[in-house]
Amino acid sequence: MKLCRFGPRGAEKPGLFDKAGRLRDLSGVIPDLGPEELAPASLRRLRGLDAQSLPEVGGEVRLGVPVARIPQIVAIGLNYEDHAIEANLPIPAEPATFLKSISSLNGPYDEVMLPKGSEHSDWELELGVVIGKTARHVREAEASAYVAGYCVVNDLSERFNQKQRGSQWSKGKSADTFCPVGPWLVTADELTTPNDLDMYLYLNGVRRQTGNTRTMIFNVPELLSYVSRFITLHSGDLVITGTPPGVGEGVKPDPVFLKAGDELRFGIEQLGEQTHKIVDWRPIAPEECP
């Protein structure tokens, strides 16, 4: 299934895309698409629905973050060898982990807002993994059973705040709008090859990132097993798995960073595509927050 949430920010409804690509309204079946609805029993119920019997949503609608009430975002750094090299950092012997604030969540086509005073904002296309049930000290061979689905994520990063303001990466990763997710969540039963997906990113029409998840240093089951030794994962949690080479910081001889007016377009095979306009910082009203 391709599950989504649609409608104005803060008033999204659950939906799904049928086999013909038509958006269907799920709000008569479930109240939202959050941690409870991602549990295995709930997903089995949704898989049993006749999509053609659901109301079709006509016209242009905004798509929001496909999962509501995400409890936490656990991020993996330097999980592609070529990216570690371009970042001038050692190849990790164990997964590098950090937390990204849920206040950074953003829809798949919403504007991306630069942090106040930013001159070093960068992109990081990543495979997102959404958890479906509590995972604690999970064995690698069983890790895939804890996945509800997969999605496209961008781990946008303000490099100066990330690397020049102490040792904690989160302050450079958690700006408002810096974690766009979607356009949909593809359930794990439909996507059986998360470790072999082509990835791409364009900035202003120029190809900047090209990759495939098969080149990850630690694949999805390895990551989930590892993370669950240190952090208990719950239904609805989002794990983002690292970026392939081609970030702006790595452009030689002169790095390329995001500026107002830029346009990003990026996607992952079978998981859809996002597009974003980059805008300058401005105060955000409470109703605009995730």
Short mmCIF file of C-alpha atoms in Angstrom, two decimals:
data_model
loop_
_atom_site.label_atom_id
_atom_site.label_comp_id
_atom_site.label_asym_id
_atom_site.label_seq_id
_atom_site.Cartn_x
_atom_site.Cartn_y
_atom_site.Cartn_z
CA MET A 1 0.00 0.00 0.00
CA LYS A 2 0.95 3.61 -0.56
CA LEU A 3 -0.37 5.42 2.48
CA CYS A 4 -0.42 9.19 2.86
CA ARG A 5 -1.95 12.14 4.70
CA PHE A 6 -3.54 14.98 2.74
CA GLY A 7 -5.02 18.38 3.44
CA PRO A 8 -3.98 21.65 5.10
CA ARG A 9 -1.15 21.58 7.62
CA GLY A 10 -2.55 20.56 10.99
CA ALA A 11 -5.78 19.22 9.48
CA GLU A 12 -4.50 16.31 7.37
CA LYS A 13 -6.65 13.25 6.70
CA PRO A 14 -5.41 9.70 6.11
CA GLY A 15 -5.43 8.40 2.57
CA LEU A 16 -4.04 5.85 0.18
CA PHE A 17 -3.18 5.72 -3.48
CA ASP A 18 -4.90 2.92 -5.38
CA LYS A 19 -3.22 0.87 -8.11
CA ALA A 20 -4.22 3.45 -10.72
CA GLY A 21 -2.57 6.23 -8.71
CA ARG A 22 -5.84 7.80 -7.56
CA LEU A 23 -5.96 9.28 -4.05
CA ARG A 24 -8.57 7.67 -1.81
CA ASP A 25 -9.91 9.01 1.50
CA LEU A 26 -9.32 6.71 4.48
CA SER A 27 -10.84 9.01 7.11
CA GLY A 28 -14.04 6.94 7.24
CA VAL A 29 -11.98 3.91 8.23
CA ILE A 30 -9.26 5.30 10.52
CA PRO A 31 -8.99 8.67 12.31
CA ASP A 32 -5.42 9.31 11.17
CA LEU A 33 -2.26 7.47 10.14
CA GLY A 34 -0.28 7.44 13.36
CA PRO A 35 1.50 4.91 15.58
CA GLU A 36 -1.70 2.99 16.42
CA GLU A 37 -2.66 2.58 12.77
CA LEU A 38 0.84 1.35 11.86
CA ALA A 39 0.70 -1.60 14.21
CA PRO A 40 0.71 -4.96 12.38
CA ALA A 41 -2.95 -5.79 13.11
CA SER A 42 -4.10 -2.37 11.90
CA LEU A 43 -2.09 -2.63 8.68
CA ARG A 44 -3.55 -6.09 8.01
CA ARG A 45 -7.02 -4.57 8.28
CA LEU A 46 -6.13 -1.82 5.84
CA ARG A 47 -4.68 -4.34 3.38
CA GLY A 48 -8.05 -6.10 3.40
CA LEU A 49 -9.93 -3.02 2.22
CA ASP A 50 -11.31 -2.65 -1.30
CA ALA A 51 -9.60 0.59 -2.35
CA GLN A 52 -12.18 1.15 -5.09
CA SER A 53 -14.90 1.42 -2.42
CA LEU A 54 -13.20 4.38 -0.74
CA PRO A 55 -14.12 7.96 -1.72
CA GLU A 56 -11.86 9.38 -4.40
CA VAL A 57 -10.22 12.72 -3.59
CA GLY A 58 -10.47 15.07 -6.53
CA GLY A 59 -8.54 18.20 -7.43
CA GLU A 60 -5.18 19.37 -6.21
CA VAL A 61 -4.49 18.69 -2.54
CA ARG A 62 -1.49 19.21 -0.31
CA LEU A 63 0.27 16.09 0.91
CA GLY A 64 1.64 16.22 4.44
CA VAL A 65 4.06 14.05 6.39
CA PRO A 66 2.62 10.56 5.75
CA VAL A 67 2.85 9.52 9.41
CA ALA A 68 1.13 11.48 12.18
CA ARG A 69 2.55 11.97 15.67
CA ILE A 70 6.01 10.57 14.91
CA PRO A 71 7.48 10.01 18.40
CA GLN A 72 11.16 10.35 17.49
CA ILE A 73 13.55 10.60 14.57
CA VAL A 74 16.69 8.48 14.88
CA ALA A 75 19.29 9.35 12.26
CA ILE A 76 22.32 7.47 10.99
CA GLY A 77 25.36 9.43 9.84
CA LEU A 78 28.12 8.51 7.38
CA ASN A 79 26.45 5.29 6.23
CA TYR A 80 27.83 5.48 2.67
CA GLU A 81 31.61 5.15 2.36
CA ASP A 82 31.89 7.71 -0.46
CA HIS A 83 29.97 10.26 1.60
CA ALA A 84 32.27 9.76 4.60
CA ILE A 85 35.25 10.35 2.30
CA GLU A 86 33.77 13.54 0.81
CA ALA A 87 33.01 14.77 4.36
CA ASN A 88 36.66 14.17 5.34
CA LEU A 89 35.61 11.84 8.13
CA PRO A 90 36.72 8.28 8.96
CA ILE A 91 34.69 5.30 7.79
CA PRO A 92 32.61 4.27 10.83
CA ALA A 93 33.25 0.87 12.39
CA GLU A 94 29.81 1.09 14.01
CA PRO A 95 26.76 3.10 12.92
CA ALA A 96 26.97 6.76 13.90
CA THR A 97 23.66 7.79 15.46
CA PHE A 98 22.05 11.07 16.46
CA LEU A 99 18.53 12.36 17.10
CA LYS A 100 16.77 14.88 14.87
CA SER A 101 13.99 16.96 16.39
CA ILE A 102 10.39 16.19 15.40
CA SER A 103 9.90 19.97 15.06
CA SER A 104 11.88 19.69 11.80
CA LEU A 105 9.19 17.58 10.09
CA ASN A 106 7.86 18.93 6.81
CA GLY A 107 5.60 17.88 3.96
CA PRO A 108 7.00 16.49 0.69
CA TYR A 109 6.18 19.61 -1.37
CA ASP A 110 6.24 22.32 1.29
CA GLU A 111 8.78 25.14 1.28
CA VAL A 112 12.10 24.50 3.01
CA MET A 113 13.06 27.46 5.16
CA LEU A 114 16.68 28.32 5.82
CA PRO A 115 17.66 28.82 9.46
CA LYS A 116 18.08 32.41 10.56
CA GLY A 117 21.45 33.68 9.31
CA SER A 118 22.30 30.41 7.55
CA GLU A 119 25.05 30.36 4.94
CA HIS A 120 25.87 26.63 5.00
CA SER A 121 22.59 24.75 4.56
CA ASP A 122 22.94 21.46 2.71
CA TRP A 123 20.89 18.52 1.45
CA GLU A 124 21.03 14.80 2.32
CA LEU A 125 18.68 12.45 0.47
CA GLU A 126 17.92 9.39 2.63
CA LEU A 127 15.83 6.25 2.87
CA GLY A 128 13.40 6.50 5.78
CA VAL A 129 12.24 3.44 7.74
CA VAL A 130 9.06 3.70 9.83
CA ILE A 131 8.69 1.31 12.74
CA GLY A 132 5.50 -0.71 13.26
CA LYS A 133 5.97 -2.24 16.70
CA THR A 134 8.20 -1.90 19.73
CA ALA A 135 11.76 -2.98 18.96
CA ARG A 136 14.18 -3.63 21.80
CA HIS A 137 17.37 -5.72 21.39
CA VAL A 138 16.10 -7.07 18.08
CA ARG A 139 18.09 -9.73 16.26
CA GLU A 140 19.24 -8.76 12.78
CA ALA A 141 17.49 -11.75 11.20
CA GLU A 142 14.17 -10.60 12.67
CA ALA A 143 14.54 -6.83 12.22
CA SER A 144 12.49 -6.54 9.03
CA ALA A 145 9.40 -7.78 10.89
CA TYR A 146 9.43 -4.54 12.91
CA VAL A 147 9.11 -2.29 9.84
CA ALA A 148 5.78 -0.73 8.93
CA GLY A 149 7.05 0.87 5.75
CA TYR A 150 9.57 3.00 3.86
CA CYS A 151 9.64 6.57 2.59
CA VAL A 152 11.78 9.34 1.10
CA VAL A 153 13.40 11.73 3.61
CA ASN A 154 15.85 14.62 3.33
CA ASP A 155 18.11 15.13 6.35
CA LEU A 156 18.74 18.81 5.63
CA SER A 157 21.71 20.15 7.58
CA GLU A 158 23.16 23.52 8.51
CA ARG A 159 26.85 22.58 8.38
CA PHE A 160 28.22 25.43 10.51
CA ASN A 161 25.76 24.68 13.30
CA GLN A 162 26.43 20.96 12.89
CA LYS A 163 30.22 21.06 13.00
CA GLN A 164 31.41 24.38 14.41
CA ARG A 165 29.20 24.75 17.47
CA GLY A 166 30.39 21.89 19.65
CA SER A 167 30.18 18.15 19.23
CA GLN A 168 26.42 17.58 18.91
CA TRP A 169 25.09 17.25 15.37
CA SER A 170 21.43 17.71 16.29
CA LYS A 171 21.64 21.51 16.44
CA GLY A 172 22.60 21.57 12.77
CA LYS A 173 19.96 19.03 11.77
CA SER A 174 16.80 20.16 13.56
CA ALA A 175 15.81 23.51 12.07
CA ASP A 176 12.14 24.00 11.20
CA THR A 177 11.24 22.30 7.87
CA PHE A 178 14.58 20.42 7.79
CA CYS A 179 13.03 16.92 7.66
CA PRO A 180 10.62 16.63 4.72
CA VAL A 181 9.03 13.18 4.53
CA GLY A 182 6.94 11.52 1.82
CA PRO A 183 5.12 11.80 -0.48
CA TRP A 184 3.80 8.50 0.85
CA LEU A 185 4.68 5.53 3.01
CA VAL A 186 5.09 2.28 1.09
CA THR A 187 4.25 -0.61 3.40
CA ALA A 188 6.87 -3.28 4.00
CA ASP A 189 4.79 -6.03 2.39
CA GLU A 190 4.90 -4.11 -0.91
CA LEU A 191 8.56 -3.10 -0.80
CA THR A 192 10.68 -6.20 -0.28
CA THR A 193 14.02 -4.83 -1.52
CA PRO A 194 14.88 -1.80 0.66
CA ASN A 195 18.56 -2.61 0.27
CA ASP A 196 18.57 -2.14 -3.53
CA LEU A 197 16.87 1.15 -4.44
CA ASP A 198 18.17 3.81 -6.82
CA MET A 199 18.38 7.35 -5.38
CA TYR A 200 18.73 10.77 -7.04
CA LEU A 201 18.71 14.48 -6.19
CA TYR A 202 18.67 17.58 -8.42
CA LEU A 203 19.41 21.15 -7.35
CA ASN A 204 18.07 23.72 -9.82
CA GLY A 205 17.96 21.01 -12.50
CA VAL A 206 21.56 19.85 -11.94
CA ARG A 207 22.08 16.26 -10.79
CA ARG A 208 23.90 16.36 -7.45
CA GLN A 209 23.30 12.98 -5.82
CA THR A 210 23.26 9.53 -7.40
CA GLY A 211 23.22 6.43 -5.25
CA ASN A 212 21.71 3.09 -4.39
CA THR A 213 20.84 1.73 -0.97
CA ARG A 214 22.86 -1.41 -1.69
CA THR A 215 26.02 0.64 -1.10
CA MET A 216 25.11 1.43 2.51
CA ILE A 217 27.82 0.37 4.94
CA PHE A 218 25.16 -0.97 7.31
CA ASN A 219 21.92 -2.17 5.70
CA VAL A 220 18.42 -1.74 7.12
CA PRO A 221 18.28 -4.91 9.28
CA GLU A 222 21.78 -4.20 10.62
CA LEU A 223 20.81 -0.66 11.52
CA LEU A 224 17.56 -1.56 13.24
CA SER A 225 19.21 -4.32 15.23
CA TYR A 226 22.04 -2.00 16.26
CA VAL A 227 19.87 0.98 17.18
CA SER A 228 17.47 -1.17 19.20
CA ARG A 229 20.34 -2.14 21.52
CA PHE A 230 20.60 1.47 22.70
CA ILE A 231 17.24 3.11 21.92
CA THR A 232 13.88 1.41 22.26
CA LEU A 233 12.01 2.00 19.01
CA HIS A 234 8.24 2.34 19.05
CA SER A 235 5.51 2.26 16.43
CA GLY A 236 5.66 5.45 14.38
CA ASP A 237 9.35 6.15 14.98
CA LEU A 238 11.29 7.24 11.91
CA VAL A 239 14.81 5.92 11.30
CA ILE A 240 16.73 7.70 8.54
CA THR A 241 19.58 5.69 7.16
CA GLY A 242 22.29 8.02 5.80
CA THR A 243 22.99 9.74 2.50
CA PRO A 244 24.99 8.77 -0.59
CA PRO A 245 27.75 11.04 -1.92
CA GLY A 246 26.98 14.33 -3.62
CA VAL A 247 26.11 16.74 -0.82
CA GLY A 248 26.84 20.42 -1.34
CA GLU A 249 29.60 20.50 1.26
CA GLY A 250 31.53 17.95 -0.79
CA VAL A 251 31.57 19.91 -4.07
CA LYS A 252 35.15 20.71 -5.11
CA PRO A 253 36.82 23.16 -5.24
CA ASP A 254 34.01 25.32 -3.83
CA PRO A 255 31.15 23.90 -1.75
CA VAL A 256 27.57 24.64 -2.88
CA PHE A 257 25.05 25.57 -0.22
CA LEU A 258 21.33 26.27 -0.42
CA LYS A 259 20.02 29.80 -0.90
CA ALA A 260 16.58 31.34 -1.18
CA GLY A 261 15.06 30.69 -4.61
CA ASP A 262 16.74 27.33 -5.12
CA GLU A 263 14.66 24.30 -6.05
CA LEU A 264 15.29 20.75 -4.87
CA ARG A 265 13.89 17.66 -6.58
CA PHE A 266 14.77 14.22 -5.30
CA GLY A 267 13.42 10.71 -4.95
CA ILE A 268 14.00 7.03 -4.40
CA GLU A 269 12.95 4.17 -6.67
CA GLN A 270 9.43 2.91 -5.79
CA LEU A 271 9.05 5.52 -3.03
CA GLY A 272 8.17 8.63 -5.01
CA GLU A 273 9.62 12.10 -5.42
CA GLN A 274 9.69 15.35 -3.47
CA THR A 275 10.07 18.92 -4.72
CA HIS A 276 10.82 22.00 -2.60
CA LYS A 277 11.39 25.71 -3.02
CA ILE A 278 14.04 27.12 -0.65
CA VAL A 279 12.99 30.30 1.17
CA ASP A 280 14.57 32.67 3.67
CA TRP A 281 13.90 32.40 7.38
CA ARG A 282 10.75 34.00 8.78
CA PRO A 283 8.84 33.65 12.05
CA ILE A 284 6.48 30.65 12.03
CA ALA A 285 2.96 30.86 13.41
CA PRO A 286 1.84 28.04 15.76
CA GLU A 287 -0.58 26.66 13.16
CA GLU A 288 2.32 26.21 10.72
CA CYS A 289 4.27 23.93 13.04
CA PRO A 290 4.17 20.16 12.45
#
